[in-house]
Coordinates of C-alpha atoms in Angstrom, one line a residue:
Chain A
A195 CA 30.5 -11.6 11.7
Q196 CA 26.8 -11.2 11.5
S197 CA 24.7 -13.5 9.4
V198 CA 21.0 -14.1 8.7
T199 CA 19.2 -17.4 8.1
Q200 CA 15.8 -17.6 6.5
P201 CA 15.0 -21.3 6.9
D202 CA 12.1 -21.4 4.5
I203 CA 12.9 -20.9 0.8
H204 CA 9.2 -21.0 -0.2
I205 CA 6.0 -20.8 1.7
T206 CA 2.4 -21.2 0.4
V207 CA -0.6 -19.9 2.3
S208 CA -4.3 -19.5 1.4
E209 CA -5.8 -16.1 1.0
G210 CA -7.2 -15.0 4.4
A211 CA -5.0 -17.4 6.4
S212 CA -2.3 -16.1 8.7
L213 CA 1.4 -16.2 7.6
E214 CA 4.7 -16.3 9.4
L215 CA 8.1 -15.9 7.8
R216 CA 11.0 -17.0 9.9
C217 CA 14.3 -15.2 10.4
N218 CA 17.2 -16.1 12.6
Y219 CA 20.3 -13.9 13.0
S220 CA 23.8 -13.9 14.4
Y221 CA 25.1 -10.6 15.7
G222 CA 27.6 -9.6 18.3
A223 CA 25.8 -6.7 19.7
T224 CA 22.2 -5.4 19.8
P225 CA 21.2 -5.8 16.2
Y226 CA 19.3 -3.5 13.9
L227 CA 16.9 -5.8 12.1
F228 CA 14.9 -5.2 8.9
W229 CA 12.3 -6.9 6.7
Y230 CA 12.2 -5.9 3.0
V231 CA 9.7 -7.1 0.4
Q232 CA 10.5 -7.5 -3.3
S233 CA 7.7 -7.7 -5.8
P234 CA 8.5 -9.3 -9.2
G235 CA 10.7 -7.0 -11.3
Q236 CA 11.0 -4.4 -8.5
G237 CA 13.6 -3.3 -6.1
L238 CA 13.4 -3.9 -2.3
Q239 CA 10.9 -2.0 -0.2
L240 CA 11.2 -1.6 3.6
L241 CA 8.4 -3.3 5.4
L242 CA 9.5 -2.6 9.0
K243 CA 12.6 -2.2 11.1
Y244 CA 13.7 -2.8 14.7
F245 CA 16.4 -0.7 16.4
S246 CA 15.4 -0.7 20.1
G247 CA 12.4 -0.4 22.4
D248 CA 9.2 -2.3 22.0
T249 CA 10.1 -5.7 20.6
L250 CA 6.8 -6.0 18.6
V251 CA 7.2 -3.8 15.5
Q252 CA 4.4 -2.7 13.2
G253 CA 5.1 -2.2 9.6
I254 CA 3.3 -1.3 6.4
K255 CA 0.7 -3.4 4.6
G256 CA -0.5 -5.0 7.9
F257 CA 2.8 -6.8 8.7
E258 CA 4.4 -7.0 12.1
A259 CA 7.5 -8.7 13.5
E260 CA 8.7 -9.6 17.0
F261 CA 12.3 -9.4 18.1
K262 CA 13.1 -12.3 20.4
R263 CA 16.7 -11.9 21.8
S264 CA 16.7 -15.2 23.6
Q265 CA 15.9 -17.0 20.3
S266 CA 17.9 -14.7 18.0
S267 CA 14.8 -14.4 15.9
F268 CA 12.8 -11.7 14.1
N269 CA 9.9 -13.4 12.5
L270 CA 7.5 -11.6 10.2
T271 CA 3.7 -12.2 10.6
K272 CA 0.4 -11.1 9.2
P273 CA -3.0 -12.2 10.4
S274 CA -4.7 -12.5 7.1
A275 CA -2.8 -12.9 3.8
H276 CA -3.9 -11.2 0.6
M277 CA -3.1 -12.1 -3.0
S278 CA -1.1 -8.9 -3.3
D279 CA 1.3 -10.2 -0.5
A280 CA 2.8 -12.7 -3.0
A281 CA 6.4 -11.6 -3.3
E282 CA 10.0 -12.4 -2.1
Y283 CA 10.8 -11.3 1.5
F284 CA 14.2 -10.6 2.8
C285 CA 15.4 -10.3 6.4
A286 CA 18.5 -8.2 7.1
V287 CA 20.7 -7.5 10.1
G288 CA 23.3 -4.9 10.8
G289 CA 23.9 -1.5 12.1
W290 CA 25.7 0.0 9.2
H291 CA 24.6 -0.5 5.6
N292 CA 28.1 -1.3 4.6
D293 CA 28.0 -4.0 7.1
M294 CA 24.5 -5.2 6.5
R295 CA 23.8 -8.9 5.8
F296 CA 20.7 -10.1 4.0
G297 CA 19.1 -13.5 4.2
A298 CA 18.6 -15.6 1.1
G299 CA 14.9 -14.7 1.0
T300 CA 11.6 -16.5 1.3
R301 CA 9.2 -16.6 -1.6
L302 CA 5.6 -16.3 -0.5
T303 CA 2.8 -17.7 -2.7
V304 CA -0.8 -16.9 -1.8
K305 CA -3.5 -19.3 -3.1
P306 CA -7.0 -18.1 -3.8
Chain B
N204 CA 9.6 11.7 -6.8
A205 CA 11.9 9.4 -8.8
G206 CA 13.9 8.0 -5.9
V207 CA 16.7 5.7 -7.2
T208 CA 16.9 5.1 -10.9
Q209 CA 18.9 2.4 -12.6
T210 CA 19.7 1.9 -16.2
P211 CA 19.6 -0.3 -18.2
K212 CA 17.0 -2.7 -16.9
F213 CA 18.3 -5.6 -18.9
R214 CA 21.6 -6.3 -20.7
I215 CA 23.4 -9.2 -22.3
L216 CA 27.2 -9.0 -22.5
K217 CA 29.7 -11.2 -24.2
I218 CA 32.6 -12.5 -22.1
G219 CA 35.4 -9.9 -22.0
Q220 CA 33.2 -6.9 -22.8
S221 CA 32.8 -4.0 -20.5
M222 CA 29.9 -1.9 -19.5
T223 CA 28.7 0.6 -16.9
L224 CA 25.5 0.3 -14.9
Q225 CA 24.1 3.7 -14.2
C226 CA 22.5 4.7 -10.9
T227 CA 21.2 8.1 -9.9
Q228 CA 19.2 9.3 -6.9
D229 CA 17.3 12.5 -6.3
M230 CA 16.9 12.4 -2.5
N231 CA 20.2 14.1 -1.7
H232 CA 21.4 11.0 0.1
N233 CA 25.1 10.9 0.9
Y234 CA 25.3 7.1 1.2
M235 CA 25.0 4.9 -1.9
Y236 CA 25.5 1.1 -2.4
W237 CA 25.7 -1.5 -5.1
Y238 CA 24.5 -5.0 -4.4
R239 CA 24.2 -8.1 -6.5
Q240 CA 21.5 -10.7 -6.0
D241 CA 22.0 -14.3 -6.9
P242 CA 19.4 -17.0 -6.6
G243 CA 19.2 -18.4 -3.1
M244 CA 22.0 -16.1 -1.9
G245 CA 20.3 -12.9 -0.8
L246 CA 22.1 -9.6 -1.6
K247 CA 25.8 -9.1 -1.4
L248 CA 27.4 -5.7 -1.1
I249 CA 29.8 -4.9 -3.9
Y250 CA 30.8 -1.3 -3.2
Y251 CA 29.5 1.6 -1.3
S252 CA 30.1 5.3 -1.0
V253 CA 29.7 7.7 1.9
G254 CA 29.8 10.8 -0.2
A255 CA 31.1 12.4 -3.4
G256 CA 34.7 11.3 -4.0
I257 CA 34.6 8.6 -1.3
T258 CA 34.1 4.9 -2.1
D259 CA 35.0 1.6 -0.5
K260 CA 34.8 -2.1 -1.1
G261 CA 32.1 -4.3 0.2
E262 CA 31.9 -8.0 0.5
V263 CA 32.3 -9.0 -3.2
P264 CA 34.2 -6.2 -5.1
N265 CA 36.4 -8.2 -7.4
G266 CA 35.7 -7.5 -11.1
Y267 CA 34.0 -4.2 -10.4
N268 CA 34.9 -0.6 -10.1
V269 CA 32.9 2.5 -9.0
S270 CA 33.2 6.2 -8.9
R271 CA 31.3 9.0 -7.2
S272 CA 31.9 12.3 -8.7
T273 CA 28.5 13.8 -7.6
T274 CA 26.1 13.2 -4.8
E275 CA 23.5 12.0 -7.3
D276 CA 25.4 9.4 -9.4
F277 CA 27.1 6.2 -8.5
P278 CA 28.0 4.2 -11.6
L279 CA 29.3 0.6 -11.4
R280 CA 31.8 -0.5 -14.0
L281 CA 32.5 -4.0 -15.2
E282 CA 35.8 -4.1 -17.1
L283 CA 36.1 -7.7 -18.4
A284 CA 32.7 -9.4 -18.1
A285 CA 32.8 -13.0 -16.9
P286 CA 29.9 -15.5 -16.6
S287 CA 30.2 -15.3 -12.8
Q288 CA 29.0 -11.8 -13.0
T289 CA 25.6 -12.9 -14.4
S290 CA 23.3 -11.5 -11.7
V291 CA 20.7 -8.9 -10.8
Y292 CA 22.3 -5.7 -9.7
F293 CA 20.7 -3.3 -7.3
C294 CA 21.7 0.3 -6.4
A295 CA 20.5 1.7 -3.2
S296 CA 20.9 4.9 -1.2
S297 CA 20.3 6.1 2.3
L298 CA 20.3 9.3 4.3
R299 CA 22.7 8.0 6.9
T300 CA 24.5 4.7 7.1
E301 CA 23.0 3.6 10.4
N302 CA 19.5 3.5 11.9
T303 CA 17.8 4.3 8.7
E304 CA 16.3 2.5 5.7
A305 CA 17.8 2.1 2.3
F306 CA 15.9 2.9 -0.9
F307 CA 16.5 0.6 -3.8
G308 CA 16.3 0.9 -7.5
Q309 CA 14.4 -1.5 -9.7
G310 CA 17.5 -3.5 -10.6
T311 CA 19.5 -4.4 -13.7
R312 CA 19.4 -8.0 -14.9
L313 CA 22.8 -8.8 -16.5
T314 CA 23.6 -11.9 -18.4
V315 CA 27.2 -12.7 -19.5
V316 CA 27.4 -15.2 -22.3

């Protein structure tokens, strides 16, 4: 069965600094991978997704993620954090929504 | 474009009470889902539907029921509320089940006391 691990429960970065949120997955076949963002009191919004092809995926809001099959990872990065990036981030793996697994989430705090 | 709309946003129930969480989408998506979100646990799938009249259990269906009489609506029913059902509930929909993103509602925060 597939699973997702987000090792960091909480990350704090300074505004303007780079950020990286880690995601490791377990999946028997080629995975479909997603990053979602949840702002306080809101539902989840898709940041980016990987299905196949180029392993470096560009998303919205300046985020990108790299699929590394050898490391079973799909880490989310952004070169320069903004205050508005403060939110909860979820990594998910699966090919079918009824079979999708979400990580426990990483809460990102951005300091002025 | 409203997307996925959930009501209510907040609710407090007493143990043993019942309630229905409403979910409607205006994107003509066939696939709809109910998740619950518990602190430190991510999202768990409760039930899903692949079209009107068709529903199936997800990872954590016990204590819940669903129906799908129309493409737009996918209500979630709690018959005998228990403290373990205290959670944030999200409804979502997607055009297809694979290779596509899900659109989420804003959530319903339910407390059972």
